[in-house]
Amino acid sequence: MRKTYDVIIIGAGLIGLNNAYELAGAGKKVLVLDKGDTCSGAGGGTGGIISWYTKKIGFHRDFFMLSWKRFKELENELGDIGLNWGMGIIQLAENEMEMESVREQFAGTEIPAGFSLQVLDGKETLELEPNVRSDIYGSLFSPNTATVDLFPFIFGMRKAATMRGVEFINDAEVLGLLRQDDRIVGVRSRIGDFYAEDTVNCAGCFGGHISEMAGFSLPIKPRRGQCLITQQMKPIVYHHILSSVYNVLKFNPEAIPNPLARERGIYFSVEQMPDGGLYLEGCREFAGFDRRPVNETLEIIVQGALQRYPCLKDAILIRSFTGLRPYTPDGLPALGCFAGLDGFLMCAGHEGDGIALAPATGLIVCDLLTKGKTNRIDISPLDPMRFLQEQA
Amino acid sequence: MDDNLIICRCQEVTKGEIRQAIAEGATNVDGVKRRTRAVMGLCQGKTCDRLVARIIAEETGQPLSKILPVTARPPVRPLTLSSFAEDCDEENI
């Protein structure tokens, strides 16, 4: 007799884990399949900032706030999940142009109740970050941003989901979807067939690959970031530090003078991890599924680190790695059903926001699969069909 | 019981913690690495990668030869940031 689940989740990464946890909490029998293990995807190649001010006002910000509240609740439910609420973000302004853009950013940001954003001058920035370059012009400071130590969070979610009865199978790549008329009834995996009322595509960078199996082409593609880790050090960096180039890259890339930096989306960020190692980033580039770091890019990132924190010249580099994050053309995930197809829910494409939006995603997916709809927020901006308009 | 034996000396991860990681779903060295921080220290697994693999082989019955090491990435061995970037000509990124 074949085993049938209420829900099969494809992808045991952070999105799949939050969905599984919430669904199991609502009494659903859940199976999670991954072609590898948790963290083989984006979760295994990134840091974890949870920042409100980088979210566009409107839907994006509201979606974030839903998640922000849920993070606090998850911490109560699960115990220590590696969250550091007091980390704060400091976005550096290193010349007059960047200082001007920081002032514009501040003026253009709607600050929700309970949050704050400040423009600091050079002296004030040095008070918060004494080791940053002494000629720093100023910065944009957001004290109410959190950071999360990703492995405790992700594996904490996986353990909590397991304790709620969720079954996990590693090394079970989904090779096809099982279909009866207009309904997906399960999946064919490398280790056999599984059946469920609902199947949820949480395959991140492979989200498009899985949606093809359902007969729909989505423009989800991997965008690569490159990262470096140093040996453990005494405290040097006290906040999550971001170069202003990061924002210019997002909204006005033509303004970046260096062609290599522009082409590869190179920026600088650093955070000191709980064990004292420094985590450096980064870039945003399209390189297919190639996860090999590129020495030239790594050198530029390190050069950028030494420019902002000259005292790091003798810090010891021990590791580099990359992460592939699932990009979509409008910067929002595809969450919802495809027209005319039952039993299949898209839930992928969270590039840059996977950590921040995972808890809210879990709440929404649980609503959709238990009640058929959600009242928490209008999710029409996430409709996967929006990418298919030309094809319709 | 030798669960208290330290396997990853850089991160002080014990055999018991590694066995626990396997019980919680790790099926290869990467899975143990991410659950325990073994292999993530200064020596990047030069000492413990094969020891972790052997524990996985014992616990799961997989043949040792099938348990691949963690992916090799630059730098091959530790070096200072200034040495790493010394040939970089790009400025003001």
mmCIF file of C-alpha atoms in Angstrom, chain A:
data_model
loop_
_atom_site.group_PDB
_atom_site.id
_atom_site.type_symbol
_atom_site.label_atom_id
_atom_site.label_comp_id
_atom_site.label_asym_id
_atom_site.label_seq_id
_atom_site.Cartn_x
_atom_site.Cartn_y
_atom_site.Cartn_z
ATOM 1 C CA MET A 1 0.000 0.000 0.000
ATOM 2 C CA ARG A 2 1.544 3.277 -1.006
ATOM 3 C CA LYS A 3 2.128 5.966 1.549
ATOM 4 C CA THR A 4 0.347 9.261 0.920
ATOM 5 C CA TYR A 5 1.261 12.520 2.546
ATOM 6 C CA ASP A 6 -0.729 15.716 2.911
ATOM 7 C CA VAL A 7 2.167 17.737 1.528
ATOM 8 C CA ILE A 8 5.394 16.969 -0.301
ATOM 9 C CA ILE A 9 7.927 19.786 -0.159
ATOM 10 C CA ILE A 10 10.646 19.817 -2.795
ATOM 11 C CA GLY A 11 13.737 21.408 -1.262
ATOM 12 C CA ALA A 12 14.936 21.179 2.355
ATOM 13 C CA GLY A 13 16.421 24.672 2.447
ATOM 14 C CA LEU A 14 15.254 27.539 4.589
ATOM 15 C CA ILE A 15 12.051 28.125 2.626
ATOM 16 C CA GLY A 16 11.087 24.447 2.585
ATOM 17 C CA LEU A 17 11.916 24.135 6.284
ATOM 18 C CA ASN A 18 9.741 27.055 7.349
ATOM 19 C CA ASN A 19 6.880 25.753 5.224
ATOM 20 C CA ALA A 20 7.265 22.253 6.688
ATOM 21 C CA TYR A 21 7.403 23.553 10.251
ATOM 22 C CA GLU A 22 4.254 25.646 9.922
ATOM 23 C CA LEU A 23 2.315 22.972 8.008
ATOM 24 C CA ALA A 24 3.209 20.276 10.542
ATOM 25 C CA GLY A 25 2.130 22.656 13.287
ATOM 26 C CA ALA A 26 -1.257 22.821 11.597
ATOM 27 C CA GLY A 27 -1.518 19.032 11.653
ATOM 28 C CA LYS A 28 -0.362 18.215 8.129
ATOM 29 C CA LYS A 29 1.661 15.083 7.345
ATOM 30 C CA VAL A 30 4.688 16.443 5.515
ATOM 31 C CA LEU A 31 7.508 14.859 3.521
ATOM 32 C CA VAL A 32 10.506 16.972 2.514
ATOM 33 C CA LEU A 33 12.733 15.758 -0.317
ATOM 34 C CA ASP A 34 16.060 17.285 -1.224
ATOM 35 C CA LYS A 35 18.455 16.295 -3.966
ATOM 36 C CA GLY A 36 21.190 16.703 -1.376
ATOM 37 C CA ASP A 37 20.938 17.854 2.211
ATOM 38 C CA THR A 38 19.700 21.000 3.920
ATOM 39 C CA CYS A 39 22.099 23.847 3.045
ATOM 40 C CA SER A 40 23.310 22.329 -0.223
ATOM 41 C CA GLY A 41 21.626 25.301 -1.872
ATOM 42 C CA ALA A 42 21.631 29.022 -1.123
ATOM 43 C CA GLY A 43 21.631 28.463 2.643
ATOM 44 C CA GLY A 44 25.070 26.925 2.475
ATOM 45 C CA GLY A 45 26.672 29.936 0.848
ATOM 46 C CA THR A 46 25.533 33.129 2.471
ATOM 47 C CA GLY A 47 25.451 35.250 5.609
ATOM 48 C CA GLY A 48 22.280 36.326 7.317
ATOM 49 C CA ILE A 49 21.181 39.933 7.666
ATOM 50 C CA ILE A 50 17.549 40.770 8.340
ATOM 51 C CA SER A 51 17.143 44.367 7.353
ATOM 52 C CA TRP A 52 13.982 46.451 7.047
ATOM 53 C CA TYR A 53 15.293 49.546 5.319
ATOM 54 C CA THR A 54 16.444 47.735 2.190
ATOM 55 C CA LYS A 55 12.871 46.607 1.524
ATOM 56 C CA LYS A 56 10.797 48.743 -0.842
ATOM 57 C CA ILE A 57 7.834 50.499 0.730
ATOM 58 C CA GLY A 58 4.545 48.814 0.069
ATOM 59 C CA PHE A 59 4.140 45.108 -0.372
ATOM 60 C CA HIS A 60 7.832 44.252 0.055
ATOM 61 C CA ARG A 61 8.098 46.084 3.368
ATOM 62 C CA ASP A 62 4.790 44.646 4.640
ATOM 63 C CA PHE A 63 5.910 41.127 3.738
ATOM 64 C CA PHE A 64 9.131 41.779 5.645
ATOM 65 C CA MET A 65 7.298 43.041 8.748
ATOM 66 C CA LEU A 66 5.189 39.874 8.824
ATOM 67 C CA SER A 67 8.440 37.905 8.881
ATOM 68 C CA TRP A 68 10.091 40.161 11.452
ATOM 69 C CA LYS A 69 7.294 39.459 13.937
ATOM 70 C CA ARG A 70 7.374 35.741 13.187
ATOM 71 C CA PHE A 71 11.137 35.620 13.866
ATOM 72 C CA LYS A 72 10.492 36.703 17.440
ATOM 73 C CA GLU A 73 7.820 34.065 17.849
ATOM 74 C CA LEU A 74 10.084 31.372 16.376
ATOM 75 C CA GLU A 75 12.765 32.310 18.854
ATOM 76 C CA ASN A 76 10.250 31.784 21.669
ATOM 77 C CA GLU A 77 9.113 28.463 20.201
ATOM 78 C CA LEU A 78 12.505 27.043 19.303
ATOM 79 C CA GLY A 79 14.886 28.663 21.772
ATOM 80 C CA ASP A 80 18.205 30.051 20.588
ATOM 81 C CA ILE A 81 18.199 30.047 16.792
ATOM 82 C CA GLY A 82 21.282 32.177 16.349
ATOM 83 C CA LEU A 83 19.519 35.530 16.149
ATOM 84 C CA ASN A 84 21.418 38.657 17.140
ATOM 85 C CA TRP A 85 18.863 41.443 17.440
ATOM 86 C CA GLY A 86 21.319 44.175 18.245
ATOM 87 C CA MET A 87 23.796 43.865 15.366
ATOM 88 C CA GLY A 88 22.733 46.907 13.383
ATOM 89 C CA ILE A 89 23.832 47.858 9.888
ATOM 90 C CA ILE A 90 26.226 50.651 9.027
ATOM 91 C CA GLN A 91 26.339 51.666 5.385
ATOM 92 C CA LEU A 92 29.554 53.579 4.747
ATOM 93 C CA ALA A 93 29.862 56.839 2.810
ATOM 94 C CA GLU A 94 33.445 57.265 1.621
ATOM 95 C CA ASN A 95 33.181 60.337 -0.550
ATOM 96 C CA GLU A 96 30.867 63.288 -1.093
ATOM 97 C CA MET A 97 28.780 61.486 -3.738
ATOM 98 C CA GLU A 98 28.105 58.569 -1.393
ATOM 99 C CA MET A 99 27.341 60.948 1.486
ATOM 100 C CA GLU A 100 24.818 62.713 -0.723
ATOM 101 C CA SER A 101 23.250 59.382 -1.704
ATOM 102 C CA VAL A 102 23.062 58.404 1.990
ATOM 103 C CA ARG A 103 21.200 61.645 2.745
ATOM 104 C CA GLU A 104 18.832 60.965 -0.169
ATOM 105 C CA GLN A 105 18.271 57.416 1.005
ATOM 106 C CA PHE A 106 17.459 58.654 4.492
ATOM 107 C CA ALA A 107 15.080 61.304 3.185
ATOM 108 C CA GLY A 108 13.338 58.768 0.978
ATOM 109 C CA THR A 109 12.877 56.052 3.611
ATOM 110 C CA GLU A 110 9.637 55.686 5.487
ATOM 111 C CA ILE A 111 10.592 54.629 9.009
ATOM 112 C CA PRO A 112 8.071 52.342 10.719
ATOM 113 C CA ALA A 113 7.181 52.742 14.389
ATOM 114 C CA GLY A 114 9.787 51.241 16.683
ATOM 115 C CA PHE A 115 12.562 51.456 14.096
ATOM 116 C CA SER A 116 15.185 54.095 13.531
ATOM 117 C CA LEU A 117 17.549 55.237 10.813
ATOM 118 C CA GLN A 118 20.252 57.843 11.291
ATOM 119 C CA VAL A 119 22.688 59.759 9.113
ATOM 120 C CA LEU A 120 26.020 59.922 10.941
ATOM 121 C CA ASP A 121 29.026 62.094 10.228
ATOM 122 C CA GLY A 122 32.590 60.791 10.178
ATOM 123 C CA LYS A 123 33.225 61.300 13.869
ATOM 124 C CA GLU A 124 29.973 59.587 14.905
ATOM 125 C CA THR A 125 30.727 56.679 12.557
ATOM 126 C CA LEU A 126 34.158 56.230 14.112
ATOM 127 C CA GLU A 127 32.588 56.125 17.561
ATOM 128 C CA LEU A 128 30.546 53.114 16.499
ATOM 129 C CA GLU A 129 33.255 51.550 14.353
ATOM 130 C CA PRO A 130 36.644 52.692 15.684
ATOM 131 C CA ASN A 131 38.591 50.528 13.230
ATOM 132 C CA VAL A 132 37.035 51.818 10.013
ATOM 133 C CA ARG A 133 39.202 54.105 7.839
ATOM 134 C CA SER A 134 39.843 57.312 9.746
ATOM 135 C CA ASP A 135 38.851 59.542 6.821
ATOM 136 C CA ILE A 136 35.337 58.089 6.594
ATOM 137 C CA TYR A 137 32.819 60.758 5.493
ATOM 138 C CA GLY A 138 29.873 59.319 7.362
ATOM 139 C CA SER A 139 27.299 56.584 7.226
ATOM 140 C CA LEU A 140 23.701 55.481 7.302
ATOM 141 C CA PHE A 141 23.047 53.621 10.535
ATOM 142 C CA SER A 142 20.133 51.293 11.201
ATOM 143 C CA PRO A 143 20.308 49.945 14.753
ATOM 144 C CA ASN A 144 17.212 47.757 14.452
ATOM 145 C CA THR A 145 18.480 45.230 12.013
ATOM 146 C CA ALA A 146 19.226 41.714 13.083
ATOM 147 C CA THR A 147 21.676 39.148 11.951
ATOM 148 C CA VAL A 148 21.327 35.414 12.177
ATOM 149 C CA ASP A 149 23.938 32.714 12.507
ATOM 150 C CA LEU A 150 22.563 30.691 9.688
ATOM 151 C CA PHE A 151 23.488 27.121 10.530
ATOM 152 C CA PRO A 152 21.932 27.139 14.035
ATOM 153 C CA PHE A 153 18.806 28.707 12.527
ATOM 154 C CA ILE A 154 18.454 26.339 9.599
ATOM 155 C CA PHE A 155 19.298 23.162 11.461
ATOM 156 C CA GLY A 156 17.248 24.310 14.435
ATOM 157 C CA MET A 157 14.253 24.612 12.077
ATOM 158 C CA ARG A 158 14.973 21.187 10.640
ATOM 159 C CA LYS A 159 15.129 19.609 14.105
ATOM 160 C CA ALA A 160 11.959 21.387 15.200
ATOM 161 C CA ALA A 161 10.169 20.265 12.053
ATOM 162 C CA THR A 162 11.355 16.692 12.653
ATOM 163 C CA MET A 163 10.011 16.852 16.196
ATOM 164 C CA ARG A 164 6.659 17.886 14.732
ATOM 165 C CA GLY A 165 6.651 14.724 12.652
ATOM 166 C CA VAL A 166 8.005 16.030 9.350
ATOM 167 C CA GLU A 167 9.892 13.356 7.411
ATOM 168 C CA PHE A 168 13.086 14.339 5.644
ATOM 169 C CA ILE A 169 14.814 12.343 2.948
ATOM 170 C CA ASN A 170 18.215 13.533 1.710
ATOM 171 C CA ASP A 171 19.719 12.542 -1.635
ATOM 172 C CA ALA A 172 16.254 12.118 -3.160
ATOM 173 C CA GLU A 173 16.334 14.297 -6.262
ATOM 174 C CA VAL A 174 12.928 14.901 -7.826
ATOM 175 C CA LEU A 175 13.055 13.711 -11.435
ATOM 176 C CA GLY A 176 9.467 14.366 -12.425
ATOM 177 C CA LEU A 177 5.979 15.178 -11.197
ATOM 178 C CA LEU A 178 3.161 12.616 -11.113
ATOM 179 C CA ARG A 179 0.066 13.932 -12.801
ATOM 180 C CA GLN A 180 -3.540 12.887 -13.135
ATOM 181 C CA ASP A 181 -5.430 15.136 -15.601
ATOM 182 C CA ASP A 182 -5.063 18.664 -14.214
ATOM 183 C CA ARG A 183 -3.734 17.667 -10.859
ATOM 184 C CA ILE A 184 -0.242 16.985 -9.544
ATOM 185 C CA VAL A 185 -0.614 13.975 -7.249
ATOM 186 C CA GLY A 186 2.985 13.455 -6.245
ATOM 187 C CA VAL A 187 6.571 13.238 -7.399
ATOM 188 C CA ARG A 188 8.932 10.757 -8.961
ATOM 189 C CA SER A 189 12.253 10.892 -7.166
ATOM 190 C CA ARG A 190 15.595 9.175 -7.558
ATOM 191 C CA ILE A 191 14.562 6.757 -4.802
ATOM 192 C CA GLY A 192 10.963 6.160 -5.799
ATOM 193 C CA ASP A 193 7.512 7.695 -6.145
ATOM 194 C CA PHE A 194 5.727 9.620 -3.406
ATOM 195 C CA TYR A 195 2.137 10.839 -3.336
ATOM 196 C CA ALA A 196 0.497 13.852 -1.711
ATOM 197 C CA GLU A 197 -2.558 16.109 -1.870
ATOM 198 C CA ASP A 198 -0.262 19.081 -2.425
ATOM 199 C CA THR A 199 3.276 19.444 -3.702
ATOM 200 C CA VAL A 200 5.235 22.612 -2.961
ATOM 201 C CA ASN A 201 8.175 23.720 -5.091
ATOM 202 C CA CYS A 202 10.765 25.176 -2.685
ATOM 203 C CA ALA A 203 13.709 24.315 -4.883
ATOM 204 C CA GLY A 204 15.302 27.771 -4.893
ATOM 205 C CA CYS A 205 17.696 28.074 -7.812
ATOM 206 C CA PHE A 206 16.214 24.888 -9.210
ATOM 207 C CA GLY A 207 12.703 26.286 -8.871
ATOM 208 C CA GLY A 208 12.489 26.915 -12.592
ATOM 209 C CA HIS A 209 13.709 23.414 -13.359
ATOM 210 C CA ILE A 210 10.911 21.932 -11.210
ATOM 211 C CA SER A 211 8.254 24.278 -12.604
ATOM 212 C CA GLU A 212 9.224 23.088 -16.116
ATOM 213 C CA MET A 213 8.152 19.627 -14.986
ATOM 214 C CA ALA A 214 4.727 21.132 -14.321
ATOM 215 C CA GLY A 215 4.722 22.598 -17.826
ATOM 216 C CA PHE A 216 5.531 26.204 -16.878
ATOM 217 C CA SER A 217 8.675 28.185 -17.692
ATOM 218 C CA LEU A 218 9.699 30.617 -14.980
ATOM 219 C CA PRO A 219 12.646 33.039 -15.197
ATOM 220 C CA ILE A 220 14.285 31.926 -11.944
ATOM 221 C CA LYS A 221 18.027 31.810 -12.352
ATOM 222 C CA PRO A 222 21.008 31.524 -10.027
ATOM 223 C CA ARG A 223 22.851 34.722 -9.126
ATOM 224 C CA ARG A 224 26.222 34.105 -7.598
ATOM 225 C CA GLY A 225 27.778 35.780 -4.579
ATOM 226 C CA GLN A 226 31.381 35.236 -3.516
ATOM 227 C CA CYS A 227 32.453 35.167 0.112
ATOM 228 C CA LEU A 228 35.574 34.877 2.256
ATOM 229 C CA ILE A 229 36.263 33.882 5.853
ATOM 230 C CA THR A 230 39.179 34.804 8.085
ATOM 231 C CA GLN A 231 40.590 33.102 11.113
ATOM 232 C CA GLN A 232 38.984 33.939 14.437
ATOM 233 C CA MET A 233 40.069 37.366 15.693
ATOM 234 C CA LYS A 234 39.550 39.674 18.639
ATOM 235 C CA PRO A 235 36.640 42.126 18.163
ATOM 236 C CA ILE A 236 37.345 44.517 15.286
ATOM 237 C CA VAL A 237 34.021 45.035 13.522
ATOM 238 C CA TYR A 238 30.997 45.709 15.702
ATOM 239 C CA HIS A 239 28.143 45.913 13.193
ATOM 240 C CA HIS A 240 27.222 44.572 9.801
ATOM 241 C CA ILE A 241 29.110 46.895 7.454
ATOM 242 C CA LEU A 242 28.005 47.633 3.923
ATOM 243 C CA SER A 243 29.552 49.856 1.297
ATOM 244 C CA SER A 244 27.223 52.384 -0.317
ATOM 245 C CA VAL A 245 28.120 50.814 -3.638
ATOM 246 C CA TYR A 246 25.691 48.018 -2.676
ATOM 247 C CA ASN A 247 22.736 50.357 -3.036
ATOM 248 C CA VAL A 248 24.111 52.064 -6.140
ATOM 249 C CA LEU A 249 24.440 48.591 -7.678
ATOM 250 C CA LYS A 250 20.820 47.870 -6.972
ATOM 251 C CA PHE A 251 19.288 51.089 -8.245
ATOM 252 C CA ASN A 252 21.802 52.906 -10.454
ATOM 253 C CA PRO A 253 24.515 50.516 -11.679
ATOM 254 C CA GLU A 254 25.687 52.795 -14.529
ATOM 255 C CA ALA A 255 27.086 55.194 -11.896
ATOM 256 C CA ILE A 256 29.774 52.693 -10.878
ATOM 257 C CA PRO A 257 33.130 53.800 -12.361
ATOM 258 C CA ASN A 258 35.047 50.519 -12.397
ATOM 259 C CA PRO A 259 33.839 48.336 -15.314
ATOM 260 C CA LEU A 260 34.834 45.065 -13.670
ATOM 261 C CA ALA A 261 32.971 45.973 -10.503
ATOM 262 C CA ARG A 262 29.932 46.980 -12.540
ATOM 263 C CA GLU A 263 29.942 43.804 -14.612
ATOM 264 C CA ARG A 264 30.306 41.492 -11.634
ATOM 265 C CA GLY A 265 28.201 43.528 -9.224
ATOM 266 C CA ILE A 266 31.084 43.792 -6.760
ATOM 267 C CA TYR A 267 30.465 45.506 -3.419
ATOM 268 C CA PHE A 268 31.921 45.272 0.041
ATOM 269 C CA SER A 269 30.442 44.000 3.238
ATOM 270 C CA VAL A 270 31.920 42.579 6.430
ATOM 271 C CA GLU A 271 30.525 41.113 9.594
ATOM 272 C CA GLN A 272 32.325 39.540 12.498
ATOM 273 C CA MET A 273 30.744 36.192 13.305
ATOM 274 C CA PRO A 274 30.028 34.911 16.828
ATOM 275 C CA ASP A 275 33.234 32.839 16.845
ATOM 276 C CA GLY A 276 35.330 35.888 15.866
ATOM 277 C CA GLY A 277 35.974 35.074 12.211
ATOM 278 C CA LEU A 278 35.310 37.828 9.700
ATOM 279 C CA TYR A 279 32.875 37.167 6.893
ATOM 280 C CA LEU A 280 33.564 39.247 3.754
ATOM 281 C CA GLU A 281 31.443 39.685 0.660
ATOM 282 C CA GLY A 282 30.635 40.094 -2.215
ATOM 283 C CA CYS A 283 29.230 40.346 -5.642
ATOM 284 C CA ARG A 284 26.071 39.616 -7.622
ATOM 285 C CA GLU A 285 26.759 38.033 -10.974
ATOM 286 C CA PHE A 286 25.251 35.550 -13.372
ATOM 287 C CA ALA A 287 27.479 32.521 -13.905
ATOM 288 C CA GLY A 288 25.028 29.689 -14.386
ATOM 289 C CA PHE A 289 25.433 27.032 -11.737
ATOM 290 C CA ASP A 290 29.203 27.423 -11.480
ATOM 291 C CA ARG A 291 30.093 27.559 -7.790
ATOM 292 C CA ARG A 292 33.811 28.014 -8.196
ATOM 293 C CA PRO A 293 35.103 31.314 -6.736
ATOM 294 C CA VAL A 294 37.060 33.527 -9.126
ATOM 295 C CA ASN A 295 40.422 34.633 -7.737
ATOM 296 C CA GLU A 296 40.312 38.019 -9.439
ATOM 297 C CA THR A 297 36.953 38.844 -7.873
ATOM 298 C CA LEU A 298 38.036 37.573 -4.459
ATOM 299 C CA GLU A 299 41.144 39.775 -4.632
ATOM 300 C CA ILE A 300 39.014 42.822 -5.428
ATOM 301 C CA ILE A 301 36.725 42.089 -2.473
ATOM 302 C CA VAL A 302 39.739 41.714 -0.163
ATOM 303 C CA GLN A 303 41.285 44.902 -1.561
ATOM 304 C CA GLY A 304 37.964 46.575 -0.779
ATOM 305 C CA ALA A 305 38.118 45.273 2.786
ATOM 306 C CA LEU A 306 41.631 46.672 3.298
ATOM 307 C CA GLN A 307 40.521 50.029 1.928
ATOM 308 C CA ARG A 308 37.792 50.307 4.588
ATOM 309 C CA TYR A 309 39.560 48.483 7.435
ATOM 310 C CA PRO A 310 43.312 48.969 6.940
ATOM 311 C CA CYS A 311 44.029 47.146 10.227
ATOM 312 C CA LEU A 312 42.963 43.903 8.545
ATOM 313 C CA LYS A 313 46.097 43.654 6.415
ATOM 314 C CA ASP A 314 47.465 40.854 8.612
ATOM 315 C CA ALA A 315 44.155 39.055 9.141
ATOM 316 C CA ILE A 316 44.467 35.436 8.025
ATOM 317 C CA LEU A 317 42.265 34.242 5.186
ATOM 318 C CA ILE A 318 41.221 30.591 5.564
ATOM 319 C CA ARG A 319 38.365 29.962 3.146
ATOM 320 C CA SER A 320 36.435 31.264 0.190
ATOM 321 C CA PHE A 321 33.133 30.000 -1.150
ATOM 322 C CA THR A 322 30.212 31.039 -3.274
ATOM 323 C CA GLY A 323 26.458 30.962 -2.956
ATOM 324 C CA LEU A 324 23.872 30.743 -5.697
ATOM 325 C CA ARG A 325 20.737 32.699 -4.907
ATOM 326 C CA PRO A 326 17.469 32.348 -6.874
ATOM 327 C CA TYR A 327 16.948 35.572 -8.817
ATOM 328 C CA THR A 328 13.742 36.731 -10.449
ATOM 329 C CA PRO A 329 13.404 39.743 -12.764
ATOM 330 C CA ASP A 330 11.299 41.788 -10.325
ATOM 331 C CA GLY A 331 13.109 40.820 -7.144
ATOM 332 C CA LEU A 332 10.137 39.033 -5.598
ATOM 333 C CA PRO A 333 9.587 35.285 -5.278
ATOM 334 C CA ALA A 334 6.993 33.313 -7.197
ATOM 335 C CA LEU A 335 4.468 32.133 -4.616
ATOM 336 C CA GLY A 336 1.151 30.723 -5.687
ATOM 337 C CA CYS A 337 -0.512 28.354 -8.092
ATOM 338 C CA PHE A 338 -0.339 28.036 -11.837
ATOM 339 C CA ALA A 339 -3.595 28.570 -13.705
ATOM 340 C CA GLY A 340 -5.349 25.343 -14.506
ATOM 341 C CA LEU A 341 -3.119 23.125 -12.387
ATOM 342 C CA ASP A 342 -4.180 21.783 -9.003
ATOM 343 C CA GLY A 343 -2.065 20.252 -6.283
ATOM 344 C CA PHE A 344 1.089 22.273 -7.050
ATOM 345 C CA LEU A 345 2.300 25.408 -5.301
ATOM 346 C CA MET A 346 5.253 27.519 -6.460
ATOM 347 C CA CYS A 347 7.387 28.911 -3.667
ATOM 348 C CA ALA A 348 10.797 29.956 -4.954
ATOM 349 C CA GLY A 349 12.811 32.953 -6.121
ATOM 350 C CA HIS A 350 13.696 34.723 -2.862
ATOM 351 C CA GLU A 351 17.120 36.050 -3.896
ATOM 352 C CA GLY A 352 18.602 38.432 -1.346
ATOM 353 C CA ASP A 353 15.597 37.986 0.921
ATOM 354 C CA GLY A 354 15.490 34.279 1.582
ATOM 355 C CA ILE A 355 16.386 34.575 5.224
ATOM 356 C CA ALA A 356 14.374 37.705 5.933
ATOM 357 C CA LEU A 357 11.221 36.418 4.250
ATOM 358 C CA ALA A 358 11.344 32.718 5.176
ATOM 359 C CA PRO A 359 9.162 32.936 8.295
ATOM 360 C CA ALA A 360 6.451 34.954 6.520
ATOM 361 C CA THR A 361 6.608 32.541 3.583
ATOM 362 C CA GLY A 362 5.927 29.671 5.998
ATOM 363 C CA LEU A 363 2.860 31.432 7.406
ATOM 364 C CA ILE A 364 1.450 32.180 3.969
ATOM 365 C CA VAL A 365 2.033 28.694 2.554
ATOM 366 C CA CYS A 366 0.410 27.166 5.633
ATOM 367 C CA ASP A 367 -2.622 29.427 5.159
ATOM 368 C CA LEU A 368 -2.862 28.540 1.477
ATOM 369 C CA LEU A 369 -2.738 24.801 2.075
ATOM 370 C CA THR A 370 -4.986 24.712 5.132
ATOM 371 C CA LYS A 371 -7.556 27.398 4.289
ATOM 372 C CA GLY A 372 -7.149 27.901 0.556
ATOM 373 C CA LYS A 373 -6.234 31.564 1.023
ATOM 374 C CA THR A 374 -4.401 33.981 3.279
ATOM 375 C CA ASN A 375 -5.728 37.096 5.012
ATOM 376 C CA ARG A 376 -2.362 38.266 6.328
ATOM 377 C CA ILE A 377 -1.320 40.135 3.203
ATOM 378 C CA ASP A 378 -2.380 40.450 -0.420
ATOM 379 C CA ILE A 379 -0.019 38.081 -2.218
ATOM 380 C CA SER A 380 -1.022 38.942 -5.768
ATOM 381 C CA PRO A 381 2.413 40.596 -6.368
ATOM 382 C CA LEU A 382 3.861 37.095 -5.921
ATOM 383 C CA ASP A 383 1.598 35.384 -8.442
ATOM 384 C CA PRO A 384 3.807 33.073 -10.552
ATOM 385 C CA MET A 385 1.547 33.741 -13.552
ATOM 386 C CA ARG A 386 2.917 37.310 -13.703
ATOM 387 C CA PHE A 387 6.011 35.935 -15.426
ATOM 388 C CA LEU A 388 3.940 34.148 -18.022
ATOM 389 C CA GLN A 389 1.830 37.006 -19.349
ATOM 390 C CA GLU A 390 3.545 37.057 -22.755
ATOM 391 C CA GLN A 391 3.173 33.326 -23.059
ATOM 392 C CA ALA A 392 -0.500 33.307 -22.065
#
